[in-house]
Amino acid sequence: MQIGPYALANNLIVAPMAGVTDRPFRMLCRHFGAGHAVSEMITADKLLRLSKKTLRRADFEGESSPISVQIAGSDPQELAAAARYNVEAGAQIIDINMGCPAKKVCSKLAGSALLQDEKLVASILSAVVSAVDVPVTLKTRLGFRNGEENILRIAKLAEDSGIAALAVHGRTREDMYNGYARYELIRAVKQSVGIPVIANGDIDSPQKAREVLEATGADAIMVGRAAQGRPWLFREIAHFLATGEEYPPPALDEVRNTMLTHLETLYDFYGEYSGCRIARKHIAWTTRGLTGSNEFRSRMYALDSTAAQRTAVLDYFDGLDMNDRPFISQQKQQLPEGEGCE
Ligand SMILES: Cc1cc2nc3c(=O)[nH]c(=O)nc-3n(C[C@H](O)[C@H](O)[C@H](O)COP(=O)(O)O)c2cc1C
């Protein structure tokens, strides 16, 4: 998979997820075999550039190239300026968000709401592409409303504006995260443009990854929710796509060690207060389905220091039978509800 001058390590991409795909999680997924990762969405509003949240989202220290920064907004000049600013700060790829379904974002006519105004889409794409000398990619959905799927026109606009790659979540904004991703429309996009197309939506296993690549003919796949608490999913998918054989899910001691390493990187990245709070969901996702995890989770959520949290995680795993291989039975998990980007 190529994005401009960048040949990615493979065709497995970590989907941008605000509040989830921060630097620690992106690096964890790359460690487990993801070929590329995109930042959480970063507002183009220059008044928020120096906010703690924006600075953390734009922190890529120690990450491997290419660094992809996703920007969100609705004004072409403001997005062009944000693209220039992030490239000066080290971004090697600029990704434009036209898929976010969250009310807060759509009420500002940003994210997927932009799909209602194809003229504005065209001016945003050309303004950003001409503002920077790095590849610009676009992430979007099939359309805003069902029955008004305009992804084929948007894809053409993207190609004509010089967009280097297009990621498509197989749902409309109206779908939010309900129903199933529609791969046949992603296939139609792939057949209608010459730029790389990335298929996204409901990929939660190695088998599903292969099915989606075959069904869409896409150049790459993008995985979001199924990687929450399961960064090793990328290893399993990469192995299965390369060999046709299943890679065994991790043993508990690898899960334990991955969890502890992840905690340290979160505490280091966010500090004591936010580190403890942001780690909770990752602990909950990682221990989901393990013996006694429901009871452990409610105790864990009540802890408000990293020291207590780390000890609780250690004690919990020490209480498990390390010969247990719970993740074998968990291959086909129910995808968590999409909380959505904001
Ligand atoms: C918690 C959460 C946050 C998200 N944040 C973003 C975001 O910042 N930018 C974006 O383009 N998409 C965002 N998305 C959408 C995902 O990138 C992806 O398109 C969607 O989850 C479908 O893929 P999946 O079925 O593999 O999860 C988010 C999704 C979730 C669940």
Short mmCIF file of C-alpha atoms and ligand atoms in Angstrom, two decimals:
data_model
loop_
_atom_site.label_atom_id
_atom_site.label_comp_id
_atom_site.label_asym_id
_atom_site.label_seq_id
_atom_site.Cartn_x
_atom_site.Cartn_y
_atom_site.Cartn_z
CA MET A 1 0.00 0.00 0.00
CA GLN A 2 1.46 3.31 -1.09
CA ILE A 3 0.43 6.78 0.08
CA GLY A 4 2.28 9.30 -2.04
CA PRO A 5 6.00 8.57 -1.60
CA TYR A 6 5.37 6.35 1.43
CA ALA A 7 5.30 2.57 0.98
CA LEU A 8 3.50 1.29 4.09
CA ALA A 9 4.80 -1.82 5.87
CA ASN A 10 1.53 -3.60 4.96
CA ASN A 11 -2.12 -2.86 4.11
CA LEU A 12 -3.41 -2.86 7.69
CA ILE A 13 -4.30 0.54 9.06
CA VAL A 14 -5.40 1.57 12.56
CA ALA A 15 -8.59 3.62 12.21
CA PRO A 16 -8.48 7.07 13.81
CA MET A 17 -10.52 6.97 17.03
CA ALA A 18 -10.74 10.12 19.15
CA GLY A 19 -10.03 9.29 22.77
CA VAL A 20 -8.56 5.89 21.81
CA THR A 21 -5.85 6.05 19.11
CA ASP A 22 -3.51 8.29 21.04
CA ARG A 23 0.24 7.88 20.68
CA PRO A 24 0.49 5.00 23.20
CA PHE A 25 -2.24 2.97 21.49
CA ARG A 26 -1.02 3.71 17.95
CA MET A 27 2.47 2.52 18.91
CA LEU A 28 1.01 -0.60 20.51
CA CYS A 29 -0.91 -1.46 17.34
CA ARG A 30 2.21 -0.82 15.22
CA HIS A 31 4.16 -3.08 17.59
CA PHE A 32 1.59 -5.80 16.86
CA GLY A 33 1.87 -5.43 13.13
CA ALA A 34 -0.32 -2.56 11.94
CA GLY A 35 1.33 -0.98 8.88
CA HIS A 36 0.03 2.52 9.49
CA ALA A 37 -1.96 4.58 11.97
CA VAL A 38 -3.85 7.86 11.75
CA SER A 39 -4.12 10.35 14.60
CA GLU A 40 -7.28 11.16 16.47
CA MET A 41 -9.12 14.01 14.76
CA ILE A 42 -7.61 17.40 15.54
CA THR A 43 -9.69 20.55 15.22
CA ALA A 44 -8.61 23.07 12.57
CA ASP A 45 -9.68 25.88 14.90
CA LYS A 46 -6.44 27.77 15.51
CA LEU A 47 -7.75 29.11 18.83
CA LEU A 48 -7.54 25.54 20.14
CA ARG A 49 -4.06 24.76 18.77
CA LEU A 50 -2.35 25.14 22.11
CA SER A 51 -5.02 23.40 24.20
CA LYS A 52 -3.77 20.40 26.19
CA LYS A 53 -6.07 18.09 24.21
CA THR A 54 -4.85 19.31 20.81
CA LEU A 55 -1.19 19.25 21.85
CA ARG A 56 -1.51 15.64 23.04
CA ARG A 57 -3.33 14.59 19.88
CA ALA A 58 -0.55 16.16 17.81
CA ASP A 59 2.21 14.43 19.81
CA PHE A 60 4.05 11.81 17.70
CA GLU A 61 7.35 11.66 19.48
CA GLY A 62 9.06 8.32 18.85
CA GLU A 63 6.51 7.09 16.33
CA SER A 64 7.59 5.51 13.07
CA SER A 65 7.06 7.22 9.75
CA PRO A 66 4.86 8.21 8.01
CA ILE A 67 3.14 10.40 10.61
CA SER A 68 -0.48 11.01 9.59
CA VAL A 69 -2.42 13.84 11.21
CA GLN A 70 -6.18 14.02 10.80
CA ILE A 71 -7.76 17.48 10.76
CA ALA A 72 -11.42 18.38 11.06
CA GLY A 73 -13.31 21.59 10.28
CA SER A 74 -15.59 23.13 7.68
CA ASP A 75 -13.76 26.19 6.36
CA PRO A 76 -11.35 25.63 3.42
CA GLN A 77 -8.87 28.34 4.46
CA GLU A 78 -8.90 27.33 8.12
CA LEU A 79 -8.28 23.68 7.14
CA ALA A 80 -5.51 24.74 4.74
CA ALA A 81 -3.85 26.72 7.55
CA ALA A 82 -4.22 23.79 9.95
CA ALA A 83 -2.63 21.49 7.38
CA ARG A 84 0.35 23.84 6.94
CA TYR A 85 0.70 24.18 10.72
CA ASN A 86 0.71 20.41 11.30
CA VAL A 87 3.17 19.79 8.47
CA GLU A 88 5.53 22.35 10.01
CA ALA A 89 5.08 20.45 13.28
CA GLY A 90 6.17 17.18 11.65
CA ALA A 91 3.13 15.65 9.95
CA GLN A 92 4.12 13.69 6.82
CA ILE A 93 0.54 13.00 5.70
CA ILE A 94 -2.54 15.16 6.28
CA ASP A 95 -5.85 13.29 6.59
CA ILE A 96 -9.15 15.16 6.25
CA ASN A 97 -12.13 14.05 8.36
CA MET A 98 -15.41 13.91 6.41
CA GLY A 99 -16.82 10.92 8.26
CA CYS A 100 -17.45 11.89 11.86
CA PRO A 101 -21.16 11.39 12.64
CA ALA A 102 -21.16 13.02 16.09
CA LYS A 103 -23.84 15.71 16.60
CA LYS A 104 -21.30 18.11 18.11
CA VAL A 105 -19.17 17.92 14.96
CA CYS A 106 -22.00 17.80 12.41
CA SER A 107 -23.71 20.79 14.04
CA LYS A 108 -20.63 22.80 12.97
CA LEU A 109 -21.04 21.44 9.41
CA ALA A 110 -17.81 19.44 9.85
CA GLY A 111 -17.12 15.70 9.60
CA SER A 112 -19.77 13.76 7.68
CA ALA A 113 -22.03 16.83 7.53
CA LEU A 114 -19.75 18.15 4.77
CA LEU A 115 -21.03 15.39 2.47
CA GLN A 116 -24.23 17.40 2.07
CA ASP A 117 -22.32 20.17 0.25
CA GLU A 118 -20.21 18.80 -2.62
CA LYS A 119 -19.07 22.30 -3.70
CA LEU A 120 -17.66 22.90 -0.23
CA VAL A 121 -16.07 19.43 -0.27
CA ALA A 122 -14.32 20.31 -3.55
CA SER A 123 -13.02 23.63 -2.25
CA ILE A 124 -11.80 22.07 1.00
CA LEU A 125 -9.97 19.30 -0.84
CA SER A 126 -8.24 21.61 -3.29
CA ALA A 127 -7.42 24.21 -0.62
CA VAL A 128 -5.72 21.63 1.61
CA VAL A 129 -3.93 19.81 -1.23
CA SER A 130 -2.50 23.05 -2.58
CA ALA A 131 -1.53 24.29 0.89
CA VAL A 132 1.01 21.53 1.60
CA ASP A 133 3.64 19.51 -0.28
CA VAL A 134 2.83 16.27 1.55
CA PRO A 135 0.22 13.66 0.59
CA VAL A 136 -3.33 14.50 1.64
CA THR A 137 -5.78 11.68 2.30
CA LEU A 138 -9.53 11.71 2.91
CA LYS A 139 -11.60 9.65 5.33
CA THR A 140 -15.32 9.59 4.75
CA ARG A 141 -18.59 7.66 4.76
CA LEU A 142 -20.99 6.62 1.95
CA GLY A 143 -23.04 9.78 2.33
CA PHE A 144 -25.03 11.77 4.85
CA ARG A 145 -28.49 10.21 4.46
CA ASN A 146 -29.56 6.77 3.30
CA GLY A 147 -30.85 6.95 -0.22
CA GLU A 148 -28.51 9.90 -0.87
CA GLU A 149 -25.21 8.01 -0.94
CA ASN A 150 -22.93 10.32 -2.97
CA ILE A 151 -19.63 8.54 -2.27
CA LEU A 152 -18.94 7.93 -5.99
CA ARG A 153 -19.08 11.67 -6.72
CA ILE A 154 -17.05 12.46 -3.59
CA ALA A 155 -14.44 9.88 -4.64
CA LYS A 156 -14.17 11.47 -8.09
CA LEU A 157 -13.82 14.92 -6.53
CA ALA A 158 -11.09 13.52 -4.28
CA GLU A 159 -9.18 12.00 -7.18
CA ASP A 160 -9.51 15.16 -9.28
CA SER A 161 -8.34 17.32 -6.35
CA GLY A 162 -5.13 15.32 -5.91
CA ILE A 163 -6.11 13.28 -2.85
CA ALA A 164 -3.50 10.51 -2.40
CA ALA A 165 -5.74 7.86 -0.79
CA LEU A 166 -9.38 7.50 0.24
CA ALA A 167 -10.67 5.66 3.32
CA VAL A 168 -14.36 4.76 3.22
CA HIS A 169 -16.41 3.64 6.22
CA GLY A 170 -19.21 1.57 4.62
CA ARG A 171 -22.04 3.43 6.38
CA THR A 172 -23.88 6.74 5.98
CA ARG A 173 -24.04 9.30 8.73
CA GLU A 174 -27.69 8.36 9.21
CA ASP A 175 -26.56 4.78 9.97
CA MET A 176 -24.25 6.04 12.75
CA TYR A 177 -22.85 2.60 13.85
CA ASN A 178 -26.02 0.62 13.28
CA GLY A 179 -26.62 -2.14 10.79
CA TYR A 180 -23.75 -3.51 8.73
CA ALA A 181 -21.07 -1.86 6.60
CA ARG A 182 -21.95 -1.94 2.90
CA TYR A 183 -18.89 -3.26 1.09
CA GLU A 184 -20.51 -3.33 -2.33
CA LEU A 185 -20.43 0.47 -2.42
CA ILE A 186 -16.76 0.49 -1.41
CA ARG A 187 -16.17 -1.91 -4.32
CA ALA A 188 -17.92 0.52 -6.65
CA VAL A 189 -15.63 3.30 -5.40
CA LYS A 190 -12.55 1.13 -6.01
CA GLN A 191 -13.76 0.44 -9.54
CA SER A 192 -14.38 4.13 -10.26
CA VAL A 193 -11.11 5.79 -9.16
CA GLY A 194 -7.40 5.16 -9.68
CA ILE A 195 -6.25 6.30 -6.23
CA PRO A 196 -5.73 3.79 -3.37
CA VAL A 197 -8.95 2.92 -1.56
CA ILE A 198 -9.08 1.78 2.08
CA ALA A 199 -12.08 -0.28 3.21
CA ASN A 200 -13.40 0.30 6.71
CA GLY A 201 -16.28 -0.96 8.84
CA ASP A 202 -16.91 -3.99 11.07
CA ILE A 203 -13.61 -5.79 10.38
CA ASP A 204 -13.21 -7.83 13.55
CA SER A 205 -11.32 -10.97 12.60
CA PRO A 206 -8.68 -12.28 10.16
CA GLN A 207 -11.40 -14.06 8.18
CA LYS A 208 -13.48 -10.87 7.94
CA ALA A 209 -10.39 -8.93 6.85
CA ARG A 210 -9.84 -11.29 3.94
CA GLU A 211 -13.53 -11.29 3.05
CA VAL A 212 -13.59 -7.48 2.94
CA LEU A 213 -10.45 -7.25 0.81
CA GLU A 214 -11.96 -9.77 -1.63
CA ALA A 215 -15.43 -8.19 -1.61
CA THR A 216 -14.19 -4.65 -2.17
CA GLY A 217 -10.95 -5.10 -4.10
CA ALA A 218 -9.62 -2.37 -1.79
CA ASP A 219 -5.90 -1.68 -1.47
CA ALA A 220 -5.98 -1.78 2.32
CA ILE A 221 -8.27 -2.22 5.29
CA MET A 222 -8.77 0.00 8.31
CA VAL A 223 -9.67 -1.49 11.71
CA GLY A 224 -11.16 0.50 14.57
CA ARG A 225 -13.35 -0.81 17.40
CA ALA A 226 -12.26 -4.46 17.13
CA ALA A 227 -8.70 -3.41 18.03
CA GLN A 228 -9.85 -1.86 21.31
CA GLY A 229 -8.26 -4.05 23.99
CA ARG A 230 -7.00 -6.37 21.20
CA PRO A 231 -4.04 -4.68 19.46
CA TRP A 232 -2.74 -8.16 18.60
CA LEU A 233 -5.61 -8.44 16.11
CA PHE A 234 -3.27 -6.81 13.56
CA ARG A 235 -0.75 -9.64 14.05
CA GLU A 236 -3.48 -12.22 13.56
CA ILE A 237 -4.80 -10.50 10.42
CA ALA A 238 -1.34 -9.99 8.91
CA HIS A 239 -0.45 -13.64 9.47
CA PHE A 240 -3.73 -14.94 8.09
CA LEU A 241 -3.54 -12.73 4.97
CA ALA A 242 0.04 -13.83 4.36
CA THR A 243 -0.33 -17.57 5.05
CA GLY A 244 -4.04 -18.45 5.19
CA GLU A 245 -3.36 -19.89 8.62
CA GLU A 246 -4.67 -18.61 11.92
CA TYR A 247 -2.15 -17.07 14.27
CA PRO A 248 -2.90 -18.25 17.83
CA PRO A 249 -4.37 -15.57 20.06
CA PRO A 250 -2.09 -14.42 22.86
CA ALA A 251 -1.55 -16.42 26.01
CA LEU A 252 -2.57 -14.68 29.22
CA ASP A 253 0.94 -13.76 30.24
CA GLU A 254 1.42 -11.88 26.96
CA VAL A 255 -1.91 -10.09 27.56
CA ARG A 256 -0.79 -9.25 31.09
CA ASN A 257 2.58 -7.89 29.96
CA THR A 258 1.01 -5.95 27.09
CA MET A 259 -1.50 -4.42 29.50
CA LEU A 260 1.22 -3.41 31.98
CA THR A 261 3.39 -1.89 29.26
CA HIS A 262 0.39 -0.04 27.88
CA LEU A 263 -0.41 1.34 31.33
CA GLU A 264 3.12 2.68 31.75
CA THR A 265 2.99 4.43 28.37
CA LEU A 266 -0.42 5.94 29.21
CA TYR A 267 0.75 7.16 32.62
CA ASP A 268 3.88 8.59 31.00
CA PHE A 269 1.92 10.27 28.21
CA TYR A 270 -0.97 11.70 30.23
CA GLY A 271 0.47 11.97 33.75
CA GLU A 272 -1.21 10.88 36.98
CA TYR A 273 -4.76 12.29 36.80
CA SER A 274 -5.64 11.79 33.10
CA GLY A 275 -3.44 8.70 32.82
CA CYS A 276 -5.48 6.89 35.46
CA ARG A 277 -8.80 7.91 33.93
CA ILE A 278 -7.95 7.20 30.29
CA ALA A 279 -6.42 3.82 31.20
CA ARG A 280 -9.73 2.59 32.62
CA LYS A 281 -11.37 1.90 29.27
CA HIS A 282 -8.28 0.16 27.92
CA ILE A 283 -8.16 -2.07 31.01
CA ALA A 284 -11.87 -2.79 30.63
CA TRP A 285 -11.50 -3.65 26.93
CA THR A 286 -8.41 -5.81 27.49
CA THR A 287 -9.90 -7.83 30.37
CA ARG A 288 -13.32 -8.19 28.71
CA GLY A 289 -14.45 -11.80 28.85
CA LEU A 290 -11.73 -12.96 31.23
CA THR A 291 -12.66 -14.84 34.40
CA GLY A 292 -14.14 -12.48 37.01
CA SER A 293 -13.60 -9.44 34.79
CA ASN A 294 -17.04 -7.90 35.48
CA GLU A 295 -16.42 -7.78 39.21
CA PHE A 296 -12.82 -6.63 38.67
CA ARG A 297 -13.98 -3.85 36.33
CA SER A 298 -16.37 -2.30 38.82
CA ARG A 299 -13.66 -2.34 41.49
CA MET A 300 -11.11 -0.95 38.98
CA TYR A 301 -13.32 1.97 37.94
CA ALA A 302 -13.43 3.16 41.56
CA LEU A 303 -9.65 3.54 41.78
CA ASP A 304 -8.29 7.03 41.26
CA SER A 305 -4.52 6.65 41.35
CA THR A 306 -2.14 5.04 38.89
CA ALA A 307 -0.40 3.17 41.74
CA ALA A 308 -3.66 1.60 42.93
CA GLN A 309 -4.73 0.89 39.35
CA ARG A 310 -1.44 -0.81 38.44
CA THR A 311 -1.58 -2.95 41.62
CA ALA A 312 -5.20 -3.92 40.92
CA VAL A 313 -4.30 -5.01 37.38
CA LEU A 314 -1.30 -6.98 38.64
CA ASP A 315 -3.38 -8.69 41.34
CA TYR A 316 -6.15 -9.47 38.88
CA PHE A 317 -3.86 -11.19 36.39
CA ASP A 318 -2.00 -12.96 39.21
CA GLY A 319 -5.38 -14.37 40.21
CA LEU A 320 -6.00 -15.87 36.79
CA ASP A 321 -4.95 -19.34 35.67
CA MET A 322 -2.11 -18.45 33.28
CA ASN A 323 -2.63 -21.71 31.38
CA ASP A 324 -6.09 -20.51 30.49
CA ARG A 325 -6.41 -19.49 26.80
CA PRO A 326 -9.57 -17.34 26.98
CA PHE A 327 -8.99 -15.48 23.73
CA ILE A 328 -9.49 -18.63 21.67
CA SER A 329 -13.19 -18.60 22.55
CA GLN A 330 -13.33 -14.86 22.12
CA GLN A 331 -12.37 -14.85 18.45
CA LYS A 332 -15.85 -13.67 17.39
CA GLN A 333 -16.52 -10.82 19.83
CA GLN A 334 -19.48 -8.48 19.69
CA LEU A 335 -18.17 -5.09 18.50
CA PRO A 336 -18.59 -2.42 21.20
CA GLU A 337 -21.13 0.34 20.37
CA GLY A 338 -19.48 3.23 18.50
CA GLU A 339 -19.24 6.13 20.89
CA GLY A 340 -18.21 8.24 17.89
CA CYS A 341 -15.53 10.79 17.29
CA GLU A 342 -15.46 14.10 19.06
C1 LIG B 1 -14.59 6.03 19.83
C2 LIG B 1 -14.46 6.32 18.36
C3 LIG B 1 -13.82 7.48 17.96
C4 LIG B 1 -13.69 7.77 16.60
N1 LIG B 1 -12.98 8.88 16.23
C5 LIG B 1 -12.77 9.11 14.92
C6 LIG B 1 -11.94 10.20 14.49
O1 LIG B 1 -11.38 10.95 15.29
N2 LIG B 1 -11.77 10.39 13.16
C7 LIG B 1 -12.36 9.57 12.22
O2 LIG B 1 -12.16 9.76 11.01
N3 LIG B 1 -13.13 8.51 12.58
C8 LIG B 1 -13.33 8.27 13.90
N4 LIG B 1 -14.06 7.17 14.28
C9 LIG B 1 -14.57 6.24 13.24
C10 LIG B 1 -13.56 5.09 13.01
O3 LIG B 1 -12.35 5.58 12.48
C11 LIG B 1 -14.12 4.04 12.05
O4 LIG B 1 -14.40 4.66 10.81
C12 LIG B 1 -15.39 3.38 12.58
O5 LIG B 1 -15.24 3.03 13.93
C13 LIG B 1 -15.74 2.12 11.77
O6 LIG B 1 -14.70 1.19 11.80
P1 LIG B 1 -14.75 -0.11 12.78
O7 LIG B 1 -16.03 -0.84 12.43
O8 LIG B 1 -13.52 -0.89 12.44
O9 LIG B 1 -14.77 0.42 14.18
C14 LIG B 1 -14.23 6.87 15.64
C15 LIG B 1 -14.89 5.71 16.04
C16 LIG B 1 -15.01 5.42 17.39
C17 LIG B 1 -15.71 4.15 17.80
#
